[in-house]
């Protein structure tokens, strides 16, 4: 946000045209508008894991969502993505970027200015350069047009929003010194628009005299050029902290969540025969009968695996691990579930939660549920809190009630990756 940026008032047309005449008339202005999306940060405030610019928001990597917003505006001919590692960015964004907007990559520098300068080199022939935070995906076409229009007219333009809260000035220890007039302040957003040569000169000037600004507009201001302001957008959220991500999901609402979430159902049944071990959820339970079957007959694992595979749109366990194959004779179903979990992750999904019902007349399952849950959590590399298991008796009805067999029912909810859910 604005931090200590000094915002110029909207320039008056008479003084402005004089100032701009120097640079805009002197240089050609070919090439259309180019968006430089700065996403070179290491995202420390967003917590550990995937860098925030690649994390999923509404099922789409954040930076890809921002690129899509610019593509949809029709206002830019090219986007330059300034990232920590272009090779990694390419692979993380593969398949997510819009087909109708050419994208180039630049490697970010040590500071915001260095990163912008790296992007500007790649932007080459642009007329107007729009420098935008890669983690502001909600920018819309009206805002982009306002900035482009003002940048064309005045040479440099920044969107601002009013300060809505009461503003306090603090001393070095954080104590309130006074209430200041919020009318005298505004919060700066991006995209910030510049005639290419104006931004380039300002960056060269800043480098030469060692000046550092918190945004591009500040550098342009400091270099002595006026900066016009246009109306910003309250919803043009900069996604920086975990709570920003939560807010972004709320803004996107149920529609995009539906695209990212996938539910799957699994069911398994085994006949009970004497002399077979009873293994449920990877746990060996003393009992007079056990499930007949090619593997260890662990129907909890089988139902769980099918629910996850179904949600991910993958073939079921019968096809992945055929019971005619000698390799799976007596196989540990918990290991099969672990393999399924890896397949599901490779397909781009993380587990949100798994819920299971085992229908069995005997034995009593309650004492074993917690250990089963821990086994499943280990196999699925998630927290036990994401797994529910409960037992139901057959009440003397049907095959379960008559102790002829057991059945397991499972429901799994997956979320499309881009952002694996936290364990
Ligand atoms: Mg089975």
GROMACS .gro file of C-alpha atoms and ligand atoms in nm:
model
  424
    1UNK     CA    1   0.000   0.000   0.000
    2UNK     CA    2   0.097   0.364   0.018
    3UNK     CA    3   0.342   0.346   0.309
    4UNK     CA    4   0.544   0.666   0.279
    5UNK     CA    5   0.471   0.737  -0.087
    6UNK     CA    6   0.412   1.105  -0.152
    7UNK     CA    7   0.120   1.142  -0.385
    8UNK     CA    8   0.097   1.439  -0.612
    9UNK     CA    9  -0.240   1.605  -0.658
   10UNK     CA   10  -0.396   1.562  -1.002
   11UNK     CA   11  -0.190   1.784  -1.226
   12UNK     CA   12  -0.358   2.083  -1.379
   13UNK     CA   13  -0.366   2.060  -1.759
   14UNK     CA   14  -0.165   2.378  -1.824
   15UNK     CA   15   0.143   2.296  -1.610
   16UNK     CA   16   0.120   1.930  -1.711
   17UNK     CA   17   0.133   1.965  -2.087
   18UNK     CA   18   0.450   2.170  -2.049
   19UNK     CA   19   0.619   1.909  -1.834
   20UNK     CA   20   0.518   1.624  -2.061
   21UNK     CA   21   0.613   1.797  -2.383
   22UNK     CA   22   0.979   1.733  -2.311
   23UNK     CA   23   0.963   1.357  -2.315
   24UNK     CA   24   0.651   1.252  -2.502
   25UNK     CA   25   0.724   1.457  -2.814
   26UNK     CA   26   1.088   1.362  -2.828
   27UNK     CA   27   1.043   0.987  -2.847
   28UNK     CA   28   0.844   0.759  -3.073
   29UNK     CA   29   0.558   0.572  -2.909
   30UNK     CA   30   0.510   0.242  -3.087
   31UNK     CA   31   0.425  -0.095  -2.947
   32UNK     CA   32   0.100  -0.063  -2.753
   33UNK     CA   33   0.065  -0.120  -2.380
   34UNK     CA   34   0.263  -0.379  -2.188
   35UNK     CA   35   0.189  -0.505  -1.837
   36UNK     CA   36   0.488  -0.572  -1.615
   37UNK     CA   37   0.366  -0.799  -1.338
   38UNK     CA   38   0.612  -0.784  -1.053
   39UNK     CA   39   0.607  -1.108  -0.857
   40UNK     CA   40   0.968  -1.144  -0.754
   41UNK     CA   41   0.911  -1.155  -0.378
   42UNK     CA   42   0.991  -1.449  -0.155
   43UNK     CA   43   0.652  -1.408   0.015
   44UNK     CA   44   0.774  -1.431   0.374
   45UNK     CA   45   0.458  -1.277   0.518
   46UNK     CA   46   0.236  -1.539   0.356
   47UNK     CA   47   0.406  -1.816   0.555
   48UNK     CA   48   0.598  -2.125   0.444
   49UNK     CA   49   0.522  -2.346   0.144
   50UNK     CA   50   0.466  -2.258  -0.221
   51UNK     CA   51   0.559  -1.894  -0.296
   52UNK     CA   52   0.247  -1.683  -0.258
   53UNK     CA   53   0.244  -1.569  -0.622
   54UNK     CA   54   0.200  -1.933  -0.730
   55UNK     CA   55  -0.043  -2.031  -0.457
   56UNK     CA   56  -0.394  -2.121  -0.559
   57UNK     CA   57  -0.677  -1.872  -0.526
   58UNK     CA   58  -1.013  -2.008  -0.632
   59UNK     CA   59  -0.831  -2.303  -0.786
   60UNK     CA   60  -0.599  -2.092  -1.006
   61UNK     CA   61  -0.240  -1.987  -0.924
   62UNK     CA   62  -0.249  -1.626  -0.805
   63UNK     CA   63  -0.013  -1.488  -1.070
   64UNK     CA   64  -0.199  -1.667  -1.351
   65UNK     CA   65  -0.522  -1.509  -1.227
   66UNK     CA   66  -0.359  -1.165  -1.251
   67UNK     CA   67  -0.234  -1.237  -1.606
   68UNK     CA   68  -0.588  -1.345  -1.700
   69UNK     CA   69  -0.729  -1.015  -1.572
   70UNK     CA   70  -0.497  -0.823  -1.805
   71UNK     CA   71  -0.571  -1.055  -2.097
   72UNK     CA   72  -0.945  -1.010  -2.041
   73UNK     CA   73  -0.912  -0.630  -2.039
   74UNK     CA   74  -0.793  -0.624  -2.399
   75UNK     CA   75  -0.578  -0.323  -2.303
   76UNK     CA   76  -0.232  -0.481  -2.324
   77UNK     CA   77  -0.047  -0.654  -2.606
   78UNK     CA   78   0.198  -0.841  -2.387
   79UNK     CA   79   0.271  -0.928  -2.023
   80UNK     CA   80   0.614  -0.953  -1.867
   81UNK     CA   81   0.626  -1.163  -1.551
   82UNK     CA   82   0.909  -1.067  -1.317
   83UNK     CA   83   0.968  -1.372  -1.097
   84UNK     CA   84   1.242  -1.514  -0.873
   85UNK     CA   85   1.310  -1.801  -1.114
   86UNK     CA   86   1.168  -1.788  -1.470
   87UNK     CA   87   1.213  -2.163  -1.524
   88UNK     CA   88   1.018  -2.252  -1.212
   89UNK     CA   89   0.752  -1.993  -1.291
   90UNK     CA   90   0.706  -2.135  -1.640
   91UNK     CA   91   0.646  -2.482  -1.503
   92UNK     CA   92   0.418  -2.365  -1.220
   93UNK     CA   93   0.204  -2.158  -1.456
   94UNK     CA   94   0.203  -2.410  -1.739
   95UNK     CA   95  -0.153  -2.468  -1.854
   96UNK     CA   96  -0.291  -2.178  -1.647
   97UNK     CA   97  -0.207  -1.879  -1.867
   98UNK     CA   98  -0.448  -1.738  -2.124
   99UNK     CA   99  -0.374  -1.838  -2.483
  100UNK     CA  100  -0.448  -1.494  -2.626
  101UNK     CA  101  -0.180  -1.290  -2.445
  102UNK     CA  102   0.192  -1.335  -2.518
  103UNK     CA  103   0.391  -1.370  -2.195
  104UNK     CA  104   0.762  -1.312  -2.139
  105UNK     CA  105   0.962  -1.373  -1.822
  106UNK     CA  106   1.230  -1.170  -1.647
  107UNK     CA  107   1.432  -1.258  -1.339
  108UNK     CA  108   1.363  -1.028  -1.043
  109UNK     CA  109   1.628  -0.824  -0.868
  110UNK     CA  110   1.716  -0.748  -0.507
  111UNK     CA  111   1.471  -0.458  -0.480
  112UNK     CA  112   1.136  -0.368  -0.628
  113UNK     CA  113   1.311  -0.113  -0.850
  114UNK     CA  114   1.561  -0.368  -0.979
  115UNK     CA  115   1.276  -0.606  -1.058
  116UNK     CA  116   1.080  -0.337  -1.241
  117UNK     CA  117   1.394  -0.243  -1.437
  118UNK     CA  118   1.445  -0.608  -1.536
  119UNK     CA  119   1.085  -0.623  -1.657
  120UNK     CA  120   1.123  -0.297  -1.845
  121UNK     CA  121   1.418  -0.436  -2.042
  122UNK     CA  122   1.196  -0.717  -2.167
  123UNK     CA  123   0.903  -0.479  -2.231
  124UNK     CA  124   1.109  -0.308  -2.506
  125UNK     CA  125   0.887  -0.131  -2.755
  126UNK     CA  126   0.594  -0.050  -2.527
  127UNK     CA  127   0.420   0.284  -2.543
  128UNK     CA  128   0.259   0.263  -2.200
  129UNK     CA  129   0.402   0.038  -1.934
  130UNK     CA  130   0.165  -0.076  -1.661
  131UNK     CA  131   0.360  -0.188  -1.356
  132UNK     CA  132   0.137  -0.407  -1.143
  133UNK     CA  133   0.176  -0.619  -0.832
  134UNK     CA  134   0.152  -0.980  -0.949
  135UNK     CA  135  -0.048  -1.055  -0.632
  136UNK     CA  136  -0.335  -0.817  -0.713
  137UNK     CA  137  -0.558  -1.046  -0.919
  138UNK     CA  138  -0.881  -0.845  -0.891
  139UNK     CA  139  -0.775  -0.555  -1.112
  140UNK     CA  140  -1.052  -0.489  -1.365
  141UNK     CA  141  -1.080  -0.345  -1.712
  142UNK     CA  142  -1.218  -0.007  -1.597
  143UNK     CA  143  -0.925   0.052  -1.365
  144UNK     CA  144  -0.674  -0.053  -1.632
  145UNK     CA  145  -0.839   0.185  -1.881
  146UNK     CA  146  -0.836   0.475  -1.634
  147UNK     CA  147  -0.465   0.426  -1.571
  148UNK     CA  148  -0.378   0.383  -1.940
  149UNK     CA  149  -0.581   0.692  -2.032
  150UNK     CA  150  -0.418   0.910  -1.766
  151UNK     CA  151  -0.068   0.775  -1.841
  152UNK     CA  152  -0.113   0.856  -2.210
  153UNK     CA  153  -0.228   1.204  -2.125
  154UNK     CA  154   0.005   1.292  -1.838
  155UNK     CA  155   0.298   1.055  -1.870
  156UNK     CA  156   0.256   0.889  -1.530
  157UNK     CA  157  -0.052   0.784  -1.335
  158UNK     CA  158  -0.125   0.601  -1.013
  159UNK     CA  159  -0.459   0.470  -0.882
  160UNK     CA  160  -0.544   0.573  -0.528
  161UNK     CA  161  -0.820   0.500  -0.281
  162UNK     CA  162  -0.921   0.726   0.007
  163UNK     CA  163  -0.824   0.644   0.363
  164UNK     CA  164  -1.152   0.534   0.520
  165UNK     CA  165  -1.038   0.472   0.874
  166UNK     CA  166  -0.937   0.740   1.121
  167UNK     CA  167  -0.564   0.792   1.086
  168UNK     CA  168  -0.331   0.810   1.387
  169UNK     CA  169   0.030   0.919   1.385
  170UNK     CA  170   0.252   0.707   1.609
  171UNK     CA  171   0.586   0.776   1.769
  172UNK     CA  172   0.889   0.546   1.751
  173UNK     CA  173   0.752   0.332   2.036
  174UNK     CA  174   0.414   0.291   1.869
  175UNK     CA  175   0.224   0.525   2.101
  176UNK     CA  176  -0.042   0.751   1.951
  177UNK     CA  177   0.080   1.106   1.906
  178UNK     CA  178  -0.214   1.260   1.726
  179UNK     CA  179  -0.506   1.207   1.493
  180UNK     CA  180  -0.418   1.337   1.148
  181UNK     CA  181  -0.641   1.466   0.873
  182UNK     CA  182  -0.707   1.163   0.656
  183UNK     CA  183  -0.828   1.385   0.371
  184UNK     CA  184  -0.463   1.475   0.319
  185UNK     CA  185  -0.371   1.112   0.247
  186UNK     CA  186  -0.456   0.843  -0.005
  187UNK     CA  187  -0.353   0.481  -0.047
  188UNK     CA  188  -0.162   0.401  -0.367
  189UNK     CA  189  -0.240   0.087  -0.565
  190UNK     CA  190  -0.126  -0.066  -0.891
  191UNK     CA  191  -0.130  -0.080  -1.192
  192UNK     CA  192   0.081   0.231  -1.214
  193UNK     CA  193   0.103   0.353  -1.571
  194UNK     CA  194   0.394   0.532  -1.736
  195UNK     CA  195   0.511   0.632  -2.075
  196UNK     CA  196   0.796   0.391  -2.116
  197UNK     CA  197   1.069   0.654  -2.146
  198UNK     CA  198   0.951   0.836  -1.833
  199UNK     CA  199   0.975   0.525  -1.618
  200UNK     CA  200   1.308   0.432  -1.772
  201UNK     CA  201   1.458   0.775  -1.704
  202UNK     CA  202   1.326   0.776  -1.347
  203UNK     CA  203   1.474   0.434  -1.277
  204UNK     CA  204   1.810   0.537  -1.427
  205UNK     CA  205   1.804   0.853  -1.218
  206UNK     CA  206   1.726   0.656  -0.901
  207UNK     CA  207   2.005   0.410  -0.970
  208UNK     CA  208   2.255   0.688  -1.035
  209UNK     CA  209   2.178   0.872  -0.712
  210UNK     CA  210   2.101   0.568  -0.496
  211UNK     CA  211   1.736   0.652  -0.432
  212UNK     CA  212   1.491   0.380  -0.339
  213UNK     CA  213   1.114   0.417  -0.358
  214UNK     CA  214   0.840   0.191  -0.228
  215UNK     CA  215   0.669   0.202  -0.564
  216UNK     CA  216   0.743   0.321  -0.917
  217UNK     CA  217   0.536   0.636  -0.879
  218UNK     CA  218   0.752   0.748  -0.588
  219UNK     CA  219   1.065   0.722  -0.801
  220UNK     CA  220   0.899   0.920  -1.077
  221UNK     CA  221   0.785   1.182  -0.823
  222UNK     CA  222   1.132   1.205  -0.671
  223UNK     CA  223   1.288   1.244  -1.014
  224UNK     CA  224   1.080   1.559  -1.051
  225UNK     CA  225   0.808   1.438  -1.283
  226UNK     CA  226   0.444   1.489  -1.194
  227UNK     CA  227   0.225   1.187  -1.137
  228UNK     CA  228  -0.147   1.199  -1.203
  229UNK     CA  229  -0.387   1.012  -0.981
  230UNK     CA  230  -0.688   0.817  -1.092
  231UNK     CA  231  -0.959   0.654  -0.886
  232UNK     CA  232  -0.847   0.316  -0.753
  233UNK     CA  233  -1.063   0.020  -0.661
  234UNK     CA  234  -1.142  -0.098  -0.308
  235UNK     CA  235  -1.153  -0.461  -0.423
  236UNK     CA  236  -0.809  -0.439  -0.588
  237UNK     CA  237  -0.671  -0.642  -0.301
  238UNK     CA  238  -0.299  -0.705  -0.260
  239UNK     CA  239  -0.271  -1.064  -0.139
  240UNK     CA  240   0.013  -1.081   0.108
  241UNK     CA  241  -0.087  -1.258   0.429
  242UNK     CA  242  -0.277  -1.582   0.498
  243UNK     CA  243  -0.582  -1.375   0.592
  244UNK     CA  244  -0.562  -1.198   0.252
  245UNK     CA  245  -0.582  -1.541   0.088
  246UNK     CA  246  -0.891  -1.622   0.293
  247UNK     CA  247  -1.044  -1.286   0.195
  248UNK     CA  248  -0.964  -1.354  -0.173
  249UNK     CA  249  -1.143  -1.689  -0.156
  250UNK     CA  250  -1.446  -1.514  -0.008
  251UNK     CA  251  -1.442  -1.252  -0.283
  252UNK     CA  252  -1.430  -1.521  -0.549
  253UNK     CA  253  -1.717  -1.696  -0.378
  254UNK     CA  254  -1.871  -2.032  -0.430
  255UNK     CA  255  -1.842  -2.042  -0.810
  256UNK     CA  256  -1.467  -2.060  -0.824
  257UNK     CA  257  -1.453  -2.281  -0.516
  258UNK     CA  258  -1.674  -2.528  -0.698
  259UNK     CA  259  -1.418  -2.544  -0.978
  260UNK     CA  260  -1.137  -2.624  -0.735
  261UNK     CA  261  -1.316  -2.876  -0.516
  262UNK     CA  262  -1.389  -3.234  -0.617
  263UNK     CA  263  -1.586  -3.489  -0.422
  264UNK     CA  264  -1.557  -3.867  -0.463
  265UNK     CA  265  -1.738  -4.168  -0.323
  266UNK     CA  266  -1.598  -4.510  -0.246
  267UNK     CA  267  -1.761  -4.836  -0.138
  268UNK     CA  268  -1.621  -5.178  -0.062
  269UNK     CA  269  -1.761  -5.504   0.065
  270UNK     CA  270  -1.594  -5.827   0.172
  271UNK     CA  271  -1.736  -6.157   0.291
  272UNK     CA  272  -1.614  -6.269   0.634
  273UNK     CA  273  -1.454  -6.613   0.657
  274UNK     CA  274  -1.298  -6.797   0.949
  275UNK     CA  275  -0.918  -6.808   0.975
  276UNK     CA  276  -0.848  -6.483   0.792
  277UNK     CA  277  -0.684  -6.193   0.979
  278UNK     CA  278  -0.902  -5.887   1.031
  279UNK     CA  279  -0.710  -5.580   0.913
  280UNK     CA  280  -0.898  -5.250   0.911
  281UNK     CA  281  -0.739  -4.914   0.844
  282UNK     CA  282  -0.399  -5.087   0.849
  283UNK     CA  283  -0.467  -5.214   1.201
  284UNK     CA  284  -0.467  -5.582   1.290
  285UNK     CA  285  -0.766  -5.654   1.515
  286UNK     CA  286  -0.812  -5.988   1.696
  287UNK     CA  287  -1.132  -6.152   1.571
  288UNK     CA  288  -1.268  -6.495   1.482
  289UNK     CA  289  -1.326  -6.407   1.114
  290UNK     CA  290  -1.165  -6.183   0.855
  291UNK     CA  291  -1.242  -6.054   0.506
  292UNK     CA  292  -1.193  -6.296   0.218
  293UNK     CA  293  -0.987  -6.140  -0.055
  294UNK     CA  294  -0.680  -6.127  -0.275
  295UNK     CA  295  -0.509  -5.851  -0.076
  296UNK     CA  296  -0.531  -5.819   0.301
  297UNK     CA  297  -0.900  -5.731   0.251
  298UNK     CA  298  -0.871  -5.398   0.431
  299UNK     CA  299  -1.199  -5.255   0.310
  300UNK     CA  300  -1.150  -4.922   0.488
  301UNK     CA  301  -0.840  -4.858   0.277
  302UNK     CA  302  -1.016  -4.982  -0.037
  303UNK     CA  303  -1.317  -4.754   0.007
  304UNK     CA  304  -1.092  -4.458   0.096
  305UNK     CA  305  -0.874  -4.516  -0.212
  306UNK     CA  306  -1.173  -4.534  -0.445
  307UNK     CA  307  -1.323  -4.216  -0.301
  308UNK     CA  308  -0.997  -4.029  -0.364
  309UNK     CA  309  -0.944  -4.175  -0.710
  310UNK     CA  310  -1.303  -4.099  -0.803
  311UNK     CA  311  -1.270  -3.736  -0.694
  312UNK     CA  312  -0.950  -3.699  -0.898
  313UNK     CA  313  -1.110  -3.858  -1.205
  314UNK     CA  314  -0.862  -4.149  -1.202
  315UNK     CA  315  -0.934  -4.521  -1.260
  316UNK     CA  316  -1.047  -4.711  -0.950
  317UNK     CA  317  -0.823  -4.944  -0.743
  318UNK     CA  318  -0.957  -5.252  -0.925
  319UNK     CA  319  -0.800  -5.114  -1.243
  320UNK     CA  320  -0.485  -4.972  -1.084
  321UNK     CA  321  -0.410  -5.277  -0.868
  322UNK     CA  322  -0.591  -5.570  -1.036
  323UNK     CA  323  -0.666  -5.859  -0.801
  324UNK     CA  324  -0.554  -6.100  -1.073
  325UNK     CA  325  -0.199  -5.965  -1.047
  326UNK     CA  326   0.035  -6.176  -0.831
  327UNK     CA  327   0.215  -5.862  -0.707
  328UNK     CA  328  -0.093  -5.766  -0.507
  329UNK     CA  329  -0.153  -6.106  -0.340
  330UNK     CA  330  -0.163  -6.037   0.031
  331UNK     CA  331  -0.058  -5.679  -0.038
  332UNK     CA  332  -0.083  -5.426   0.242
  333UNK     CA  333  -0.381  -5.212   0.151
  334UNK     CA  334  -0.241  -4.928   0.359
  335UNK     CA  335   0.059  -4.923   0.120
  336UNK     CA  336  -0.181  -4.926  -0.175
  337UNK     CA  337  -0.360  -4.628  -0.021
  338UNK     CA  338  -0.028  -4.449   0.013
  339UNK     CA  339   0.040  -4.514  -0.357
  340UNK     CA  340  -0.308  -4.384  -0.442
  341UNK     CA  341  -0.239  -4.071  -0.241
  342UNK     CA  342   0.075  -4.007  -0.450
  343UNK     CA  343  -0.118  -4.066  -0.775
  344UNK     CA  344  -0.382  -3.818  -0.665
  345UNK     CA  345  -0.114  -3.560  -0.576
  346UNK     CA  346   0.051  -3.612  -0.917
  347UNK     CA  347  -0.287  -3.547  -1.078
  348UNK     CA  348  -0.282  -3.206  -0.907
  349UNK     CA  349  -0.505  -3.258  -0.605
  350UNK     CA  350  -0.465  -3.235  -0.230
  351UNK     CA  351  -0.694  -3.397   0.025
  352UNK     CA  352  -0.930  -3.165   0.212
  353UNK     CA  353  -1.096  -3.440   0.416
  354UNK     CA  354  -1.198  -3.803   0.411
  355UNK     CA  355  -1.495  -3.948   0.598
  356UNK     CA  356  -1.567  -4.319   0.640
  357UNK     CA  357  -1.840  -4.545   0.775
  358UNK     CA  358  -1.768  -4.912   0.841
  359UNK     CA  359  -2.080  -5.127   0.870
  360UNK     CA  360  -2.001  -5.436   1.077
  361UNK     CA  361  -2.188  -5.627   1.346
  362UNK     CA  362  -1.868  -5.726   1.529
  363UNK     CA  363  -1.610  -5.667   1.668
  364UNK     CA  364  -1.662  -5.345   1.858
  365UNK     CA  365  -1.466  -5.080   1.666
  366UNK     CA  366  -1.462  -4.784   1.902
  367UNK     CA  367  -1.139  -4.883   2.083
  368UNK     CA  368  -0.957  -4.906   1.747
  369UNK     CA  369  -1.082  -4.596   1.565
  370UNK     CA  370  -0.812  -4.362   1.685
  371UNK     CA  371  -0.527  -4.595   1.581
  372UNK     CA  372  -0.687  -4.650   1.238
  373UNK     CA  373  -0.720  -4.277   1.192
  374UNK     CA  374  -0.352  -4.226   1.265
  375UNK     CA  375  -0.255  -4.502   1.020
  376UNK     CA  376  -0.465  -4.345   0.745
  377UNK     CA  377  -0.331  -3.998   0.819
  378UNK     CA  378   0.023  -4.131   0.785
  379UNK     CA  379  -0.054  -4.301   0.454
  380UNK     CA  380  -0.225  -3.988   0.321
  381UNK     CA  381   0.039  -3.749   0.460
  382UNK     CA  382  -0.220  -3.533   0.630
  383UNK     CA  383  -0.330  -3.442   0.981
  384UNK     CA  384  -0.557  -3.699   1.156
  385UNK     CA  385  -0.814  -3.418   1.197
  386UNK     CA  386  -0.881  -3.443   0.822
  387UNK     CA  387  -1.004  -3.800   0.859
  388UNK     CA  388  -1.326  -3.927   1.011
  389UNK     CA  389  -1.405  -4.295   1.078
  390UNK     CA  390  -1.707  -4.436   1.251
  391UNK     CA  391  -1.853  -4.781   1.296
  392UNK     CA  392  -2.218  -4.876   1.249
  393UNK     CA  393  -2.375  -5.209   1.342
  394UNK     CA  394  -2.606  -5.386   1.103
  395UNK     CA  395  -2.874  -5.435   1.373
  396UNK     CA  396  -2.937  -5.790   1.263
  397UNK     CA  397  -3.043  -5.680   0.916
  398UNK     CA  398  -2.878  -5.766   0.583
  399UNK     CA  399  -2.536  -5.935   0.540
  400UNK     CA  400  -2.359  -5.698   0.779
  401UNK     CA  401  -2.619  -5.760   1.050
  402UNK     CA  402  -2.590  -6.135   1.000
  403UNK     CA  403  -2.208  -6.123   1.035
  404UNK     CA  404  -2.166  -6.256   0.679
  405UNK     CA  405  -1.964  -5.959   0.565
  406UNK     CA  406  -1.858  -5.600   0.623
  407UNK     CA  407  -1.905  -5.290   0.411
  408UNK     CA  408  -1.719  -4.961   0.406
  409UNK     CA  409  -1.845  -4.631   0.266
  410UNK     CA  410  -1.613  -4.334   0.206
  411UNK     CA  411  -1.642  -3.976   0.089
  412UNK     CA  412  -1.331  -3.776  -0.004
  413UNK     CA  413  -1.307  -3.407  -0.079
  414UNK     CA  414  -1.007  -3.293  -0.285
  415UNK     CA  415  -0.886  -2.947  -0.376
  416UNK     CA  416  -0.707  -2.871  -0.699
  417UNK     CA  417  -0.347  -2.796  -0.634
  418UNK     CA  418  -0.156  -2.479  -0.691
  419UNK     CA  419  -0.144  -2.457  -0.328
  420UNK     CA  420  -0.147  -2.793  -0.154
  421UNK     CA  421  -0.360  -2.769   0.160
  422UNK     CA  422  -0.159  -2.746   0.479
  423UNK     CA  423  -0.110  -3.082   0.655
  424LIG    MG1  424  -1.180  -5.463  -0.129
   0.00000   0.00000   0.00000
